[in-house]
PDB file of N, CA and C in Angstrom:
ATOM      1  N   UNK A   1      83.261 142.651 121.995  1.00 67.00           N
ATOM      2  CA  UNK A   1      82.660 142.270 123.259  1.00 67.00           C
ATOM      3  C   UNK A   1      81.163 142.612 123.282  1.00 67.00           C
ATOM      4  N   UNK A   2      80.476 143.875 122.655  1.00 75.00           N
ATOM      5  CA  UNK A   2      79.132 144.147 122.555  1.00 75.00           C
ATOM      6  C   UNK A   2      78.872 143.698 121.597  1.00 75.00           C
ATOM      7  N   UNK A   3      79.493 143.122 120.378  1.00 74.00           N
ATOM      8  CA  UNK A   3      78.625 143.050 119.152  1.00 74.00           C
ATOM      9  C   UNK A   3      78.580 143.766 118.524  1.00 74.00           C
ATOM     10  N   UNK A   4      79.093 144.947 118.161  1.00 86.00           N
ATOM     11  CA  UNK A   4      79.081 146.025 117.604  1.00 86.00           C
ATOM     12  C   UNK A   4      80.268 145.548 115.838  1.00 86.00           C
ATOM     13  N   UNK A   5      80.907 144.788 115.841  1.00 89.00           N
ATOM     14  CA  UNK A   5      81.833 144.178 114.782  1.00 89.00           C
ATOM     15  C   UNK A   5      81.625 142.761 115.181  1.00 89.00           C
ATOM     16  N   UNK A   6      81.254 141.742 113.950  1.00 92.00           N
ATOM     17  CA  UNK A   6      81.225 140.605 114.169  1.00 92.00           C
ATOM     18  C   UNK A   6      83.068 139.931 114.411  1.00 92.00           C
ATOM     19  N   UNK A   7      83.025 139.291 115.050  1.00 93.00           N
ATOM     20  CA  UNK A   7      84.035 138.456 115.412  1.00 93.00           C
ATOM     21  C   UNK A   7      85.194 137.897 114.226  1.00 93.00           C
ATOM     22  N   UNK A   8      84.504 137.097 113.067  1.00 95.00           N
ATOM     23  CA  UNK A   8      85.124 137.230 111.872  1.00 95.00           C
ATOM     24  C   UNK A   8      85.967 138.561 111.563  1.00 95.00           C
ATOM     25  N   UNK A   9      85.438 139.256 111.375  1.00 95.00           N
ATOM     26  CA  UNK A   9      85.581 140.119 110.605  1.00 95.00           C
ATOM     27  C   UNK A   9      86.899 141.245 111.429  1.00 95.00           C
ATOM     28  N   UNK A  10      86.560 140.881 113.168  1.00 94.00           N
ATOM     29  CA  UNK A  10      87.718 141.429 113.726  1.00 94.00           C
ATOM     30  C   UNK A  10      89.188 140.453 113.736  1.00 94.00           C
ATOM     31  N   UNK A  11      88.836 139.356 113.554  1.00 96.00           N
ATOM     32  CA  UNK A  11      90.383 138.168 113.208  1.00 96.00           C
ATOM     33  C   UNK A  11      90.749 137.944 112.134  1.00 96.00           C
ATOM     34  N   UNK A  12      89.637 138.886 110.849  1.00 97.00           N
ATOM     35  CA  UNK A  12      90.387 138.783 109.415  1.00 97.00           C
ATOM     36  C   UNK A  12      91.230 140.359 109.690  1.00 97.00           C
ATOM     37  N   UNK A  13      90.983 141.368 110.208  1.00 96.00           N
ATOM     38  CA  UNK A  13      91.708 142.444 110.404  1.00 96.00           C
ATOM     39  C   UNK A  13      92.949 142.271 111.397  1.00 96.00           C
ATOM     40  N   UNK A  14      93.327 141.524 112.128  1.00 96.00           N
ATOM     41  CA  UNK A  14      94.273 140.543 113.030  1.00 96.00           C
ATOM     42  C   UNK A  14      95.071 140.040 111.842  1.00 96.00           C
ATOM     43  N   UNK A  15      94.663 139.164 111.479  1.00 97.00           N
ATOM     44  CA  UNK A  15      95.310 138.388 110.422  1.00 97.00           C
ATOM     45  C   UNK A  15      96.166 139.577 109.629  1.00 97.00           C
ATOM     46  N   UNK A  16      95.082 140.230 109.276  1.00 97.00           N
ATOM     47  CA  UNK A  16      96.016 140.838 107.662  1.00 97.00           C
ATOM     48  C   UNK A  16      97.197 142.283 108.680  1.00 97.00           C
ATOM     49  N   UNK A  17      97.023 142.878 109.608  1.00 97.00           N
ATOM     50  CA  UNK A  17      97.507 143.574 110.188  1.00 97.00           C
ATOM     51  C   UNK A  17      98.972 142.469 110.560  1.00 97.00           C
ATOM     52  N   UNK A  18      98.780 141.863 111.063  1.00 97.00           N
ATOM     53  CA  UNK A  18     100.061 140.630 111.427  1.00 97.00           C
ATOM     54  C   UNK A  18     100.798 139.701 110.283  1.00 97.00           C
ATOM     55  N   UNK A  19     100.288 139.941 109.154  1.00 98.00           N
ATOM     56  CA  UNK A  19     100.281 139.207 107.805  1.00 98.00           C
ATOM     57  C   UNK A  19     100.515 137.602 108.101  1.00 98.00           C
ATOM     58  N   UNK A  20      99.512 137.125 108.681  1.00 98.00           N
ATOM     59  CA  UNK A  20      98.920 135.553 108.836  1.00 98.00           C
ATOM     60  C   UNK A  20      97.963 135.288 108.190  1.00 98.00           C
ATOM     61  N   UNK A  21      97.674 134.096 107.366  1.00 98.00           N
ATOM     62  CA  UNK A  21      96.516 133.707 106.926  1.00 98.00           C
ATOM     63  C   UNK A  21      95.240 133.451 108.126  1.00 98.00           C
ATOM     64  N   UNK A  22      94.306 133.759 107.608  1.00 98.00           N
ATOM     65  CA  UNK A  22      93.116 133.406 108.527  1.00 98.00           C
ATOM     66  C   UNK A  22      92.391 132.385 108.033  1.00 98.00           C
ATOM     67  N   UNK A  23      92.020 131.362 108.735  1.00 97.00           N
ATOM     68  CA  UNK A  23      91.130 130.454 108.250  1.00 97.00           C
ATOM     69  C   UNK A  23      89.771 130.323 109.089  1.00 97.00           C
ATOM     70  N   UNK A  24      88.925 129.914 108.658  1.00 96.00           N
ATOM     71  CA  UNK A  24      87.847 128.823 108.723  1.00 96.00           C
ATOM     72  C   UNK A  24      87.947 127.883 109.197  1.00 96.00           C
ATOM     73  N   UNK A  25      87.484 127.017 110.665  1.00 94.00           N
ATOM     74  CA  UNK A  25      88.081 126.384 111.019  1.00 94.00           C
ATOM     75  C   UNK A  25      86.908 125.408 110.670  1.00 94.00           C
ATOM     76  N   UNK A  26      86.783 124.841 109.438  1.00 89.00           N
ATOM     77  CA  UNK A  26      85.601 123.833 108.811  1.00 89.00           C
ATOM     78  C   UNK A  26      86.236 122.606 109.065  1.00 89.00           C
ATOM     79  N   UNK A  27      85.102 121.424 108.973  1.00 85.00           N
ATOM     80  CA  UNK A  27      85.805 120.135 109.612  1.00 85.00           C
ATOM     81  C   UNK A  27      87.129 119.505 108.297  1.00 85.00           C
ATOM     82  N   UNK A  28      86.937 119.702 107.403  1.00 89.00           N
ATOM     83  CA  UNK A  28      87.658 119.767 105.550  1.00 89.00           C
ATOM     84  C   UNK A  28      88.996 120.242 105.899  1.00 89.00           C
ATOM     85  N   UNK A  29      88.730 121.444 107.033  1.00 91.00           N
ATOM     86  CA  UNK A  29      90.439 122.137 106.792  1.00 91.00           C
ATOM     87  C   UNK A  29      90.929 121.391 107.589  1.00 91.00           C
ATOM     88  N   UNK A  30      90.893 120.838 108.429  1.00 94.00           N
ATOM     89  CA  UNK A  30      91.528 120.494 109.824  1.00 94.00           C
ATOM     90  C   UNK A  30      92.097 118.753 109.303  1.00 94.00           C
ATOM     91  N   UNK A  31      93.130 118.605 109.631  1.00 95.00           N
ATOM     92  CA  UNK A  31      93.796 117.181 109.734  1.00 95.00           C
ATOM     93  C   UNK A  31      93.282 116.365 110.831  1.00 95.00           C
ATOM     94  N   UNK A  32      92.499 115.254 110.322  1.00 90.00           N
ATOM     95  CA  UNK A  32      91.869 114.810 111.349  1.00 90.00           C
ATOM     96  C   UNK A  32      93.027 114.165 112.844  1.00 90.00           C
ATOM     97  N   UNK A  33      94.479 113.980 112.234  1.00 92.00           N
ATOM     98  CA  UNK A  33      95.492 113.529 113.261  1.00 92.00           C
ATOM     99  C   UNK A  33      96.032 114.773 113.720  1.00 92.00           C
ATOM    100  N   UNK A  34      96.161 115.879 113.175  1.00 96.00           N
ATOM    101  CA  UNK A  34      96.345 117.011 113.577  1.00 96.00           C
ATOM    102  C   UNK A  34      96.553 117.251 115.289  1.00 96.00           C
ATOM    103  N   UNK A  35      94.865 117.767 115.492  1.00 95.00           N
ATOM    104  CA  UNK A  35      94.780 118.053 116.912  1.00 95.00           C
ATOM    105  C   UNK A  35      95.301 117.182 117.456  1.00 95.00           C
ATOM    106  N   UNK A  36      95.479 115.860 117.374  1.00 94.00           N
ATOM    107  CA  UNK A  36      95.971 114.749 118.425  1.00 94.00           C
ATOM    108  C   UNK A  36      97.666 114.889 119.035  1.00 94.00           C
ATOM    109  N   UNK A  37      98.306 116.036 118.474  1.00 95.00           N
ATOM    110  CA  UNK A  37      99.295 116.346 118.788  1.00 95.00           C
ATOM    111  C   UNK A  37      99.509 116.838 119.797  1.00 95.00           C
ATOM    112  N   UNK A  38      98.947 117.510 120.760  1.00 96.00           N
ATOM    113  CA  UNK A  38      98.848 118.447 121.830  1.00 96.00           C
ATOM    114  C   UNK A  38      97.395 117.889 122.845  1.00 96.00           C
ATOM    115  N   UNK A  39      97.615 117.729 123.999  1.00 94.00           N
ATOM    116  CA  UNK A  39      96.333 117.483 124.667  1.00 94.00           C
ATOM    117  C   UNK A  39      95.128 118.202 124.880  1.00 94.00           C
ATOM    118  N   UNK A  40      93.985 117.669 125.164  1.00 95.00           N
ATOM    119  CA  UNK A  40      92.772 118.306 124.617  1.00 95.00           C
ATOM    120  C   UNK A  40      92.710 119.864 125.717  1.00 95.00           C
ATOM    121  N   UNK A  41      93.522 119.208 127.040  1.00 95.00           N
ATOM    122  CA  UNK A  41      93.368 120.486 127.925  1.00 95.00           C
ATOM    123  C   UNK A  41      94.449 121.295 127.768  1.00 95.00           C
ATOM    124  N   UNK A  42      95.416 121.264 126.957  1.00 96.00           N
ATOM    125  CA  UNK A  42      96.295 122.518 126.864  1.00 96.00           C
ATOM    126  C   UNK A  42      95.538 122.996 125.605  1.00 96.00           C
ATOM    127  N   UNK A  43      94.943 122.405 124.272  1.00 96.00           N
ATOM    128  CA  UNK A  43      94.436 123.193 123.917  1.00 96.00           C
ATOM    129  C   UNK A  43      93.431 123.809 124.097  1.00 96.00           C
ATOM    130  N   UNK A  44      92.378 123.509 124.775  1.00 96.00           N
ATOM    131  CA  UNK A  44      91.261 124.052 125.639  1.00 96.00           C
ATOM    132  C   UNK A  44      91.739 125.440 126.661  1.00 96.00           C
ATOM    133  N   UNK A  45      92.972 125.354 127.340  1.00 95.00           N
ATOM    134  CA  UNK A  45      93.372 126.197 127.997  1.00 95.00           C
ATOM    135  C   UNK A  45      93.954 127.588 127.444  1.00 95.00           C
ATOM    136  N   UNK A  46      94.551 127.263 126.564  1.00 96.00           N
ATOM    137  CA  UNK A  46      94.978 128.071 125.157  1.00 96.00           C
ATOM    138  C   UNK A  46      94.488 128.330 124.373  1.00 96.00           C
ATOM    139  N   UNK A  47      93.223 127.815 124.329  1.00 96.00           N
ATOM    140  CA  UNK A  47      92.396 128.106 122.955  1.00 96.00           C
ATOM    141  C   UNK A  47      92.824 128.642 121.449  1.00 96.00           C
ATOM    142  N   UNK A  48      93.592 127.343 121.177  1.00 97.00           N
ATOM    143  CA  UNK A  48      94.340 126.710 120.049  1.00 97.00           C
ATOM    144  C   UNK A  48      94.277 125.440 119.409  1.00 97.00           C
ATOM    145  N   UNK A  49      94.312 124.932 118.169  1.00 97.00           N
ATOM    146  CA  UNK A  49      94.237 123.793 117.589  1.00 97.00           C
ATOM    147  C   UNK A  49      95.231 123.813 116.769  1.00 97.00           C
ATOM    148  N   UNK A  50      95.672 122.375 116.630  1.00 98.00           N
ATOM    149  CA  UNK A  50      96.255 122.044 115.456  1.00 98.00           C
ATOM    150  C   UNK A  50      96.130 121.919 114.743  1.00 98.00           C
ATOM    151  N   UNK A  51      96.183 122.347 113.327  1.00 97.00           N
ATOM    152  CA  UNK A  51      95.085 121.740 111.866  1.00 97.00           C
ATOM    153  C   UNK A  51      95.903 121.388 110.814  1.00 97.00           C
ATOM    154  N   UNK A  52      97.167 121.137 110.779  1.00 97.00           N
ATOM    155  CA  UNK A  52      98.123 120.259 110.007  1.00 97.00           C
ATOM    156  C   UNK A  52      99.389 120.040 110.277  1.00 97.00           C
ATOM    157  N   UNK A  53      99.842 119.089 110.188  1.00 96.00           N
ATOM    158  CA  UNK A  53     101.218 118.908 110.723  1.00 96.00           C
ATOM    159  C   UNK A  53     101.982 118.163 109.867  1.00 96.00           C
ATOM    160  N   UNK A  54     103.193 118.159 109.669  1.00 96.00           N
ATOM    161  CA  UNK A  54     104.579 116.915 109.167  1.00 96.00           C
ATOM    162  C   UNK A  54     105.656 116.735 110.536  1.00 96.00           C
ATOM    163  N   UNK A  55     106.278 116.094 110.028  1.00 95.00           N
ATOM    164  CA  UNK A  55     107.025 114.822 111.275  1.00 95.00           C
ATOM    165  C   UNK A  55     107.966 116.356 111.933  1.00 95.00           C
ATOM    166  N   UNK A  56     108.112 117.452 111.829  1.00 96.00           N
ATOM    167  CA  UNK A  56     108.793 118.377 112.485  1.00 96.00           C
ATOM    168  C   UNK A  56     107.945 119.474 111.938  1.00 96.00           C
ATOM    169  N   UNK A  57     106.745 119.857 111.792  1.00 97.00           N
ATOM    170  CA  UNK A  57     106.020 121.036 111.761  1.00 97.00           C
ATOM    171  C   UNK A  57     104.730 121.372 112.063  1.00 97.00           C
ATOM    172  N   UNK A  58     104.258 122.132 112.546  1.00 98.00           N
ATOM    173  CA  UNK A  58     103.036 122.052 112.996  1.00 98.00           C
ATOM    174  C   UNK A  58     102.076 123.364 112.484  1.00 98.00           C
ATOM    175  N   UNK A  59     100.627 123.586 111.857  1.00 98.00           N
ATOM    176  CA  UNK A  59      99.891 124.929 112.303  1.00 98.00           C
ATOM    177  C   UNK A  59      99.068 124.842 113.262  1.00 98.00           C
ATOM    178  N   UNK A  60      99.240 126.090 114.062  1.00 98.00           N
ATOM    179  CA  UNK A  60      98.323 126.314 114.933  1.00 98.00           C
ATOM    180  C   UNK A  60      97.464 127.231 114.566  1.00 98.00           C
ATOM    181  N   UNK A  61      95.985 127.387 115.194  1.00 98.00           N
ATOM    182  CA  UNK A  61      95.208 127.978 114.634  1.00 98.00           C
ATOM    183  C   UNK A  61      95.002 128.424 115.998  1.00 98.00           C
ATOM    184  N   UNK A  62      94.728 130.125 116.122  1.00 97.00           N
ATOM    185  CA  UNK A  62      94.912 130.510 117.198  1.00 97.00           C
ATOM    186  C   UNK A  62      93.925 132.123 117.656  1.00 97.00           C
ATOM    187  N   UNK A  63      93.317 132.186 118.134  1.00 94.00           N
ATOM    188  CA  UNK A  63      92.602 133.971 117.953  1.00 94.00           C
ATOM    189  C   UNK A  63      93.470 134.810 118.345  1.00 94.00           C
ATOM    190  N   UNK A  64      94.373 134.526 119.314  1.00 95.00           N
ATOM    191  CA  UNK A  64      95.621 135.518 119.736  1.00 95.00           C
ATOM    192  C   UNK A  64      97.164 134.794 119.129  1.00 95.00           C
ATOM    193  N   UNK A  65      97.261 134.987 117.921  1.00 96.00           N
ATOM    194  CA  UNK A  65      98.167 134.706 117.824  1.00 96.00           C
ATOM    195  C   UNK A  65     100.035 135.094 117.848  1.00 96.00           C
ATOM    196  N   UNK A  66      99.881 136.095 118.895  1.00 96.00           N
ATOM    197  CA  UNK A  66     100.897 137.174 119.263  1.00 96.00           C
ATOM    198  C   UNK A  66     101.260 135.993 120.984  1.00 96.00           C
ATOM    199  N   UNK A  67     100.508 135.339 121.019  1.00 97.00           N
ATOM    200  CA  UNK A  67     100.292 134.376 122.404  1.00 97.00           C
ATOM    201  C   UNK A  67     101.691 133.438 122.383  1.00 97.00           C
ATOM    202  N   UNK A  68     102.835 134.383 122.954  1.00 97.00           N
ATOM    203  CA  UNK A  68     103.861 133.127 122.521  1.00 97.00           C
ATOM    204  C   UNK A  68     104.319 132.446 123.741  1.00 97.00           C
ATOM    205  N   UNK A  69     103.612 132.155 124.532  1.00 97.00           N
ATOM    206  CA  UNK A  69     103.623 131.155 126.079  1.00 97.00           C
ATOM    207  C   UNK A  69     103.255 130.513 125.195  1.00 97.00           C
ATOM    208  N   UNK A  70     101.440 130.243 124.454  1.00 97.00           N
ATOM    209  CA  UNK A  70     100.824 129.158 123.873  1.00 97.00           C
ATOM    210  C   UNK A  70     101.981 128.523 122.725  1.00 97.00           C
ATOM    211  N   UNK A  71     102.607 128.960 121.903  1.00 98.00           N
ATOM    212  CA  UNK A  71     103.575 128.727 121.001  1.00 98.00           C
ATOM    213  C   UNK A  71     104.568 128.154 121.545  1.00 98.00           C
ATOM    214  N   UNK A  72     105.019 128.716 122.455  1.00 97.00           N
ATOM    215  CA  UNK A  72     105.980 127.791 123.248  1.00 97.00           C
ATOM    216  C   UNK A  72     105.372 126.703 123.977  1.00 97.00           C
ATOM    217  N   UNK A  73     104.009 125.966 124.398  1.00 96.00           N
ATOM    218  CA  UNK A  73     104.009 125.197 125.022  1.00 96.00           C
ATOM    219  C   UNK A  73     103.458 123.910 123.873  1.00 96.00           C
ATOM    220  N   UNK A  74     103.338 124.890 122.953  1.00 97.00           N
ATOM    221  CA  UNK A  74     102.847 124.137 121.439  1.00 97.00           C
ATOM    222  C   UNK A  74     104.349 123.351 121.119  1.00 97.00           C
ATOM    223  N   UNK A  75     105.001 123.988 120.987  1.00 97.00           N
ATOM    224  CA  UNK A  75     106.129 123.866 120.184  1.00 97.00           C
ATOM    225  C   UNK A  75     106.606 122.615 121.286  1.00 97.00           C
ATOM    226  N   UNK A  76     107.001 122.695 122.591  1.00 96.00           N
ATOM    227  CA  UNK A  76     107.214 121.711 123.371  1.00 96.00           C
ATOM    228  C   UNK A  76     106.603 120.668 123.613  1.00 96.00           C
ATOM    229  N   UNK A  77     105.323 120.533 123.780  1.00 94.00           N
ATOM    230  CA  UNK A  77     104.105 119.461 123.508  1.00 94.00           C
ATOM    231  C   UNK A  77     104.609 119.274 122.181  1.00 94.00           C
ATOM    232  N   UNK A  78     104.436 119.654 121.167  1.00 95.00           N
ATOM    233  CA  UNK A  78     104.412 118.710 120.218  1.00 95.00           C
ATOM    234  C   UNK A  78     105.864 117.803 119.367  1.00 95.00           C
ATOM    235  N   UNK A  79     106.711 119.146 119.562  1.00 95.00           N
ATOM    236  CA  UNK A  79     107.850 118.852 119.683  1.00 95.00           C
ATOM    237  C   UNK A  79     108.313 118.901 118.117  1.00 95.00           C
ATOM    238  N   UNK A  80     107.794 120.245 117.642  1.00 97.00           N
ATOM    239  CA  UNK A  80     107.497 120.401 115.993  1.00 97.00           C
ATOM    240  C   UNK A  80     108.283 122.132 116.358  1.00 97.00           C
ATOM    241  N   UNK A  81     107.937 122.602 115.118  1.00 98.00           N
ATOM    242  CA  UNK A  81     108.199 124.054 115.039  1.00 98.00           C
ATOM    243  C   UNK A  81     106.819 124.164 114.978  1.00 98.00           C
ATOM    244  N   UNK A  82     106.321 125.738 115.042  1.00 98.00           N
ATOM    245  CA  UNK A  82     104.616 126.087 114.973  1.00 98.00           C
ATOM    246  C   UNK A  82     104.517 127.245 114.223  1.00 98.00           C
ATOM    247  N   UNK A  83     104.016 127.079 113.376  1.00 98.00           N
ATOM    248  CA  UNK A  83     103.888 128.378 113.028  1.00 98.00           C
ATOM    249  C   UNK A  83     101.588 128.799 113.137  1.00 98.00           C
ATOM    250  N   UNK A  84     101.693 129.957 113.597  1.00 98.00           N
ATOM    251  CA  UNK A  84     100.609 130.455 114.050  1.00 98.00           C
ATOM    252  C   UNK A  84      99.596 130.873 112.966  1.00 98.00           C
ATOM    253  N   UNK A  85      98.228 130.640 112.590  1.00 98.00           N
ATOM    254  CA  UNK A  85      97.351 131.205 111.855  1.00 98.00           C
ATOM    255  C   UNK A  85      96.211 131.799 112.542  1.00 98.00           C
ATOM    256  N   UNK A  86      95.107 133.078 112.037  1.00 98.00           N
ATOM    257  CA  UNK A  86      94.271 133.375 113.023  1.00 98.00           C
ATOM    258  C   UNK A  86      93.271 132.491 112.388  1.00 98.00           C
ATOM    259  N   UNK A  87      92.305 132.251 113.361  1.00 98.00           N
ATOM    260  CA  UNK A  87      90.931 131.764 113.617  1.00 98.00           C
ATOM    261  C   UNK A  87      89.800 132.797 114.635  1.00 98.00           C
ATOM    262  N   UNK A  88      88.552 132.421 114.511  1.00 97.00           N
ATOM    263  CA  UNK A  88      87.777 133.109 115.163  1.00 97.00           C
ATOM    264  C   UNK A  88      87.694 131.848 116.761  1.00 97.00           C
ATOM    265  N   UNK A  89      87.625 132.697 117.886  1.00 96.00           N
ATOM    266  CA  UNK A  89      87.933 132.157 119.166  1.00 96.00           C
ATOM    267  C   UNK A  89      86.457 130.961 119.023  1.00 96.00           C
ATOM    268  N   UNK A  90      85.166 131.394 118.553  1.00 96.00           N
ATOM    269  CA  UNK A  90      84.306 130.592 118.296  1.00 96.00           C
ATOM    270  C   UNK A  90      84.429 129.308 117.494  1.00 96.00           C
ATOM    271  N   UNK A  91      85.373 129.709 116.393  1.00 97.00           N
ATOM    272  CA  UNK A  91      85.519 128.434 115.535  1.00 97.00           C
ATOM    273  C   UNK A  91      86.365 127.134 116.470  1.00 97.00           C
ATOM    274  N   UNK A  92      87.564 128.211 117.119  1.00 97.00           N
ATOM    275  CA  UNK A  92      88.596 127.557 117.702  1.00 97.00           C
ATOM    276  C   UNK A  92      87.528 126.302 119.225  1.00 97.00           C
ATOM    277  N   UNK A  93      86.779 127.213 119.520  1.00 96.00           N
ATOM    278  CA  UNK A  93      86.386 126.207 120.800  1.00 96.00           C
ATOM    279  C   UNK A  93      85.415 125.207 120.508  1.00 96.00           C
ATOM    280  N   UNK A  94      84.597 125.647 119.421  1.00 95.00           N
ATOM    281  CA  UNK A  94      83.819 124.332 117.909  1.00 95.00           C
ATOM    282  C   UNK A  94      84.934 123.120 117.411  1.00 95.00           C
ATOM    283  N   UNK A  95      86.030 123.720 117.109  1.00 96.00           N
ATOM    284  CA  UNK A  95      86.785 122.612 117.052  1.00 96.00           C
ATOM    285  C   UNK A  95      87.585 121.577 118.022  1.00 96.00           C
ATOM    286  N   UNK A  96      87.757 122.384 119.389  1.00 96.00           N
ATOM    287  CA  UNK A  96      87.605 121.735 120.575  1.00 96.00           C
ATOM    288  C   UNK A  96      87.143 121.000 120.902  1.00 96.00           C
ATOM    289  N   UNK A  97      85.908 121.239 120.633  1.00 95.00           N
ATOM    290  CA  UNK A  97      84.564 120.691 121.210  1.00 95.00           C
ATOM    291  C   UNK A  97      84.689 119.296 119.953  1.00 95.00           C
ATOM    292  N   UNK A  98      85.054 119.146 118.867  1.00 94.00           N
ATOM    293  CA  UNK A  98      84.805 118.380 118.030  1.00 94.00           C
ATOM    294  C   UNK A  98      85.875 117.325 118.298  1.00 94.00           C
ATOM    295  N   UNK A  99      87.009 117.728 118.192  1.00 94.00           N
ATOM    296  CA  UNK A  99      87.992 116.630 117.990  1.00 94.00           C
ATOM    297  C   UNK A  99      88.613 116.304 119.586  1.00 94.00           C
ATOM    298  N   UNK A 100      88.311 116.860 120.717  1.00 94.00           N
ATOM    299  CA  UNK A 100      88.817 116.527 122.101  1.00 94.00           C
ATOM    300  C   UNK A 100      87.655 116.270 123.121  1.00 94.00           C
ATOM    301  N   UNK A 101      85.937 116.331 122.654  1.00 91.00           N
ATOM    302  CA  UNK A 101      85.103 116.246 123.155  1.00 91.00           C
ATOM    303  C   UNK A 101      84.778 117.084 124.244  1.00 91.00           C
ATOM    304  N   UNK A 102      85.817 118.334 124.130  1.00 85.00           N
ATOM    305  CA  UNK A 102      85.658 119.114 125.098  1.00 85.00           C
ATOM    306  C   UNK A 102      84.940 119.864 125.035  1.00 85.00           C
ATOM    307  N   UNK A 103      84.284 121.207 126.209  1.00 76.00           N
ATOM    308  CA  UNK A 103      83.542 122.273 125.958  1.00 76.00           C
ATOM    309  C   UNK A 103      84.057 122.912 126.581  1.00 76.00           C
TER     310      UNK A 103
END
């Protein structure tokens, strides 16, 4: 919250404490049909994305990923199983902002 630990570096310690991969949420990783699974305002509200999916699975990319309302409304919106990865909350609302035109 002050800046005192960059943000990265507190959701790669998230990650490995929870044993989830952490990603990078670069435009390369992300499935461009991905996000289109879930609407732009539940993920905006949740501050979550989708970044790959098959016809019954989904990842979410998530800064709280212990968030299992968001998982459950993932899992129902999309109508997949979800399994959760961390992201930095910055990357997550960059990718918001990219693929739902939201801010």
């Amino acid at each position: 919250e002050f800046g005192f630990v960059p943000e990265e570096s507190i959701s790669r310690v998230l990650a490995r404490q929870l044993n989830l991969p952490f990603v990078k949420l670069a435009p390369e990783v992300v499935d461009a049909s991905a996000p289109h699974l879930i609407n732009g305002q539940l993920a905006k509200r949740r501050q979550c994305i989708p970044i790959t999916a098959t016809s019954d699975h989904v990842v979410l990319a998530m800064a709280n990923p212990q968030d299992l309302i968001t998982l459950d409304d993932v899992k129902l919106s999309s109508g997949r199983t979800v399994s959760p990865v961390v992201a930095t909350g910055t990357d997550i609302s960059a990718a918001i902002g990219r693929y739902y035109g939201l801010s």
